[in-house]
mmCIF file of C-alpha atoms in Angstrom:
data_model
loop_
_atom_site.group_PDB
_atom_site.id
_atom_site.type_symbol
_atom_site.label_atom_id
_atom_site.label_comp_id
_atom_site.label_asym_id
_atom_site.label_seq_id
_atom_site.Cartn_x
_atom_site.Cartn_y
_atom_site.Cartn_z
ATOM 1 C CA UNK A 327 20.957 2.504 -16.461
ATOM 2 C CA UNK A 328 24.204 2.763 -14.140
ATOM 3 C CA UNK A 329 25.882 4.014 -17.457
ATOM 4 C CA UNK A 330 23.283 6.669 -17.835
ATOM 5 C CA UNK A 331 23.454 7.358 -14.098
ATOM 6 C CA UNK A 332 27.633 7.947 -14.570
ATOM 7 C CA UNK A 333 26.779 9.902 -17.651
ATOM 8 C CA UNK A 334 24.821 12.317 -16.467
ATOM 9 C CA UNK A 335 22.777 11.900 -19.474
ATOM 10 C CA UNK A 336 19.065 11.681 -19.577
ATOM 11 C CA UNK A 337 16.575 9.535 -21.129
ATOM 12 C CA UNK A 338 13.052 8.493 -21.132
ATOM 13 C CA UNK A 339 12.682 4.697 -21.091
ATOM 14 C CA UNK A 340 8.658 3.317 -21.548
ATOM 15 C CA UNK A 341 7.750 0.262 -19.520
ATOM 16 C CA UNK A 342 4.819 -1.522 -18.319
ATOM 17 C CA UNK A 343 7.190 -3.332 -15.279
ATOM 18 C CA UNK A 344 6.370 -1.446 -11.935
ATOM 19 C CA UNK A 345 9.175 -3.281 -10.186
ATOM 20 C CA UNK A 346 11.694 -1.815 -12.959
ATOM 21 C CA UNK A 347 10.180 1.509 -12.734
ATOM 22 C CA UNK A 348 10.338 1.675 -8.876
ATOM 23 C CA UNK A 349 14.004 0.409 -8.800
ATOM 24 C CA UNK A 350 15.769 2.489 -11.737
ATOM 25 C CA UNK A 351 13.996 5.438 -12.300
ATOM 26 C CA UNK A 352 14.714 9.141 -10.773
ATOM 27 C CA UNK A 353 11.324 10.332 -11.638
ATOM 28 C CA UNK A 354 7.803 8.200 -12.768
ATOM 29 C CA UNK A 355 4.904 10.106 -15.098
ATOM 30 C CA UNK A 356 2.085 8.155 -14.444
ATOM 31 C CA UNK A 357 -0.372 8.080 -17.821
ATOM 32 C CA UNK A 358 -3.636 7.271 -17.652
ATOM 33 C CA UNK A 359 -5.992 7.629 -20.920
ATOM 34 C CA UNK A 360 -3.446 10.000 -22.522
ATOM 35 C CA UNK A 361 -3.184 11.953 -19.471
ATOM 36 C CA UNK A 362 -0.206 12.677 -17.308
ATOM 37 C CA UNK A 363 -1.863 11.775 -13.710
ATOM 38 C CA UNK A 364 1.572 12.717 -11.788
ATOM 39 C CA UNK A 365 5.321 12.671 -12.030
ATOM 40 C CA UNK A 366 7.121 12.176 -9.108
ATOM 41 C CA UNK A 367 9.855 10.072 -7.052
ATOM 42 C CA UNK A 368 9.328 6.505 -6.972
ATOM 43 C CA UNK A 369 9.200 6.512 -3.035
ATOM 44 C CA UNK A 370 6.208 9.587 -3.366
ATOM 45 C CA UNK A 371 4.480 7.515 -6.103
ATOM 46 C CA UNK A 372 4.572 4.259 -3.894
ATOM 47 C CA UNK A 373 3.652 5.893 -0.345
ATOM 48 C CA UNK A 374 1.771 8.779 -1.316
ATOM 49 C CA UNK A 375 0.031 8.533 -4.803
ATOM 50 C CA UNK A 376 -2.705 11.232 -5.732
ATOM 51 C CA UNK A 377 -5.302 8.882 -7.524
ATOM 52 C CA UNK A 378 -6.824 5.631 -6.562
ATOM 53 C CA UNK A 379 -5.753 4.268 -9.693
ATOM 54 C CA UNK A 380 -2.373 4.793 -9.125
ATOM 55 C CA UNK A 381 -2.247 3.740 -5.530
ATOM 56 C CA UNK A 382 -3.303 0.429 -6.894
ATOM 57 C CA UNK A 383 -1.218 -0.161 -10.028
ATOM 58 C CA UNK A 384 2.089 0.776 -8.468
ATOM 59 C CA UNK A 385 2.076 -1.668 -5.826
ATOM 60 C CA UNK A 386 0.527 -4.429 -3.988
ATOM 61 C CA UNK A 387 -2.867 -3.000 -2.022
ATOM 62 C CA UNK A 388 -5.356 -3.240 0.456
ATOM 63 C CA UNK A 389 -8.492 -1.242 -0.436
ATOM 64 C CA UNK A 390 -11.230 -1.246 1.950
ATOM 65 C CA UNK A 391 -14.428 1.145 1.448
ATOM 66 C CA UNK A 392 -14.610 4.076 3.662
ATOM 67 C CA UNK A 393 -16.235 7.023 5.040
ATOM 68 C CA UNK A 394 -14.343 9.594 6.063
ATOM 69 C CA UNK A 395 -14.722 11.599 9.558
ATOM 70 C CA UNK A 396 -12.567 14.204 9.783
ATOM 71 C CA UNK A 397 -8.758 13.041 9.730
ATOM 72 C CA UNK A 398 -9.886 9.399 10.140
ATOM 73 C CA UNK A 399 -11.691 6.998 7.662
ATOM 74 C CA UNK A 400 -14.050 4.491 9.253
ATOM 75 C CA UNK A 401 -13.714 1.212 7.643
ATOM 76 C CA UNK A 402 -14.200 -2.353 8.060
ATOM 77 C CA UNK A 403 -11.030 -2.559 10.307
ATOM 78 C CA UNK A 404 -12.499 0.584 12.487
ATOM 79 C CA UNK A 405 -11.548 4.057 12.689
ATOM 80 C CA UNK A 406 -8.125 4.545 11.182
ATOM 81 C CA UNK A 407 -6.320 7.561 10.464
ATOM 82 C CA UNK A 408 -5.861 9.093 7.225
ATOM 83 C CA UNK A 409 -3.631 11.115 4.723
ATOM 84 C CA UNK A 410 -7.075 12.549 2.825
ATOM 85 C CA UNK A 411 -6.897 12.355 -1.376
ATOM 86 C CA UNK A 412 -10.111 13.114 -1.745
ATOM 87 C CA UNK A 413 -10.878 16.810 -0.930
ATOM 88 C CA UNK A 414 -14.109 17.256 0.918
ATOM 89 C CA UNK A 415 -15.890 14.010 0.003
ATOM 90 C CA UNK A 416 -16.698 11.967 2.505
ATOM 91 C CA UNK A 417 -17.538 8.770 1.382
ATOM 92 C CA UNK A 418 -14.592 6.454 -0.678
ATOM 93 C CA UNK A 419 -12.055 4.032 -0.132
ATOM 94 C CA UNK A 420 -8.977 3.610 2.567
ATOM 95 C CA UNK A 421 -5.585 2.262 0.860
ATOM 96 C CA UNK A 422 -2.922 0.308 2.569
ATOM 97 C CA UNK A 423 0.268 -1.302 1.762
ATOM 98 C CA UNK A 424 0.616 -4.832 3.032
ATOM 99 C CA UNK A 425 3.998 -4.247 4.599
ATOM 100 C CA UNK A 426 2.452 -1.498 6.776
ATOM 101 C CA UNK A 427 0.750 -4.335 9.026
ATOM 102 C CA UNK A 428 3.042 -6.553 10.727
ATOM 103 C CA UNK A 429 3.485 -8.697 14.283
ATOM 104 C CA UNK A 430 5.728 -5.205 15.591
ATOM 105 C CA UNK A 431 4.747 -1.769 16.665
ATOM 106 C CA UNK A 432 7.303 0.166 14.339
ATOM 107 C CA UNK A 433 5.909 3.662 15.265
ATOM 108 C CA UNK A 434 4.458 5.274 18.699
ATOM 109 C CA UNK A 435 1.041 5.904 16.212
ATOM 110 C CA UNK A 436 0.631 2.330 15.377
ATOM 111 C CA UNK A 437 -2.714 1.001 15.748
ATOM 112 C CA UNK A 438 -3.047 -2.450 17.312
ATOM 113 C CA UNK A 439 -5.803 -5.290 16.090
ATOM 114 C CA UNK A 440 -6.626 -8.236 17.702
ATOM 115 C CA UNK A 441 -6.239 -11.144 15.020
ATOM 116 C CA UNK A 442 -6.688 -14.938 14.814
ATOM 117 C CA UNK A 443 -4.184 -16.734 12.888
ATOM 118 C CA UNK A 444 -6.018 -18.850 10.210
ATOM 119 C CA UNK A 445 -3.240 -20.469 8.155
ATOM 120 C CA UNK A 446 0.386 -19.989 8.418
ATOM 121 C CA UNK A 447 2.986 -21.028 5.383
ATOM 122 C CA UNK A 448 6.547 -21.620 6.537
ATOM 123 C CA UNK A 449 8.895 -19.948 3.136
ATOM 124 C CA UNK A 450 12.154 -19.804 4.521
ATOM 125 C CA UNK A 451 13.228 -16.069 5.036
ATOM 126 C CA UNK A 452 9.462 -14.864 5.584
ATOM 127 C CA UNK A 453 6.485 -16.786 6.715
ATOM 128 C CA UNK A 454 3.232 -15.970 5.400
ATOM 129 C CA UNK A 455 0.129 -15.582 7.784
ATOM 130 C CA UNK A 456 -3.511 -15.089 6.807
ATOM 131 C CA UNK A 457 -5.227 -13.448 9.577
ATOM 132 C CA UNK A 458 -8.841 -12.769 10.538
ATOM 133 C CA UNK A 459 -9.465 -9.405 12.005
ATOM 134 C CA UNK A 460 -13.050 -8.788 12.809
ATOM 135 C CA UNK A 461 -14.084 -10.870 9.777
ATOM 136 C CA UNK A 462 -11.810 -9.249 7.403
ATOM 137 C CA UNK A 463 -8.972 -11.726 6.253
ATOM 138 C CA UNK A 464 -5.740 -10.482 5.320
ATOM 139 C CA UNK A 465 -2.401 -12.070 4.855
ATOM 140 C CA UNK A 466 0.841 -10.519 6.046
ATOM 141 C CA UNK A 467 4.691 -11.833 5.333
ATOM 142 C CA UNK A 468 7.067 -11.964 8.486
ATOM 143 C CA UNK A 469 10.705 -12.449 8.857
ATOM 144 C CA UNK A 470 10.219 -13.372 12.717
ATOM 145 C CA UNK A 471 7.247 -15.601 13.316
ATOM 146 C CA UNK A 472 8.500 -18.727 14.389
ATOM 147 C CA UNK A 473 6.383 -18.586 17.675
ATOM 148 C CA UNK A 474 2.811 -17.791 16.358
ATOM 149 C CA UNK A 475 0.608 -21.139 16.193
ATOM 150 C CA UNK A 476 -2.663 -21.968 13.686
ATOM 151 C CA UNK A 477 -5.889 -20.519 15.656
ATOM 152 C CA UNK A 478 -3.874 -18.042 18.112
ATOM 153 C CA UNK A 479 -4.871 -14.566 19.140
ATOM 154 C CA UNK A 480 -2.176 -12.379 18.302
ATOM 155 C CA UNK A 481 -1.954 -8.217 18.097
ATOM 156 C CA UNK A 482 -1.015 -7.443 14.468
ATOM 157 C CA UNK A 483 -0.105 -3.451 13.369
ATOM 158 C CA UNK A 484 -0.747 -1.054 11.311
ATOM 159 C CA UNK A 485 2.185 1.195 11.169
ATOM 160 C CA UNK A 486 1.279 4.490 9.402
ATOM 161 C CA UNK A 487 -1.919 5.982 7.915
ATOM 162 C CA UNK A 488 -4.143 4.893 5.162
ATOM 163 C CA UNK A 489 -4.632 6.807 2.445
ATOM 164 C CA UNK A 490 -8.055 7.826 1.545
ATOM 165 C CA UNK A 491 -9.511 8.192 -1.680
ATOM 166 C CA UNK A 492 -12.804 9.413 -3.202
ATOM 167 C CA UNK A 493 -14.831 6.370 -4.746
ATOM 168 C CA UNK A 494 -15.265 8.657 -8.245
ATOM 169 C CA UNK A 495 -11.496 8.844 -8.410
ATOM 170 C CA UNK A 496 -10.744 5.853 -10.415
ATOM 171 C CA UNK A 497 -9.576 5.098 -13.807
ATOM 172 C CA UNK A 498 -8.771 2.592 -16.069
ATOM 173 C CA UNK A 499 -5.174 0.616 -16.112
ATOM 174 C CA UNK A 500 -2.344 2.609 -16.578
ATOM 175 C CA UNK A 501 1.225 2.484 -17.937
ATOM 176 C CA UNK A 502 3.816 5.186 -17.259
ATOM 177 C CA UNK A 503 7.230 6.597 -18.494
ATOM 178 C CA UNK A 504 10.503 7.116 -16.107
ATOM 179 C CA UNK A 505 13.846 8.412 -16.774
#
């Protein structure tokens, strides 16, 4: 890939390894049932995919049923600001990347949730923390978490918006090309 970039030559690679595609591609084409759903940069495909199936395929995700209320979605976690990918649809799903949740408020718009620590697994560089937020159990990995203890109630922050998709915006497993 490095030699191709240096030479300025174009090439098309076919892969089912999303990490490889995200790492090396300039642009990725998402193909589903023989049709191209989206062609975009790896960053745009990861953070703002146009389809629910692409969002779920291209990376780790948290997907919850939700109801759209203007620029928000009401889900198990409460009322969350969204980027609407569903048009006028009201019922659908809200999608987050796990790394949007953390122990620190990274943006002024970050939303805080009270969470109870259910499990802690030290992994060296990171710590896996299992949290319960109003009955919803989620795992996050964090690099700075030495002061957290089991059963402690902590603030967890959602940094950024959720992506809201229509419930009929689903499809089969995808494969993709990248160049």
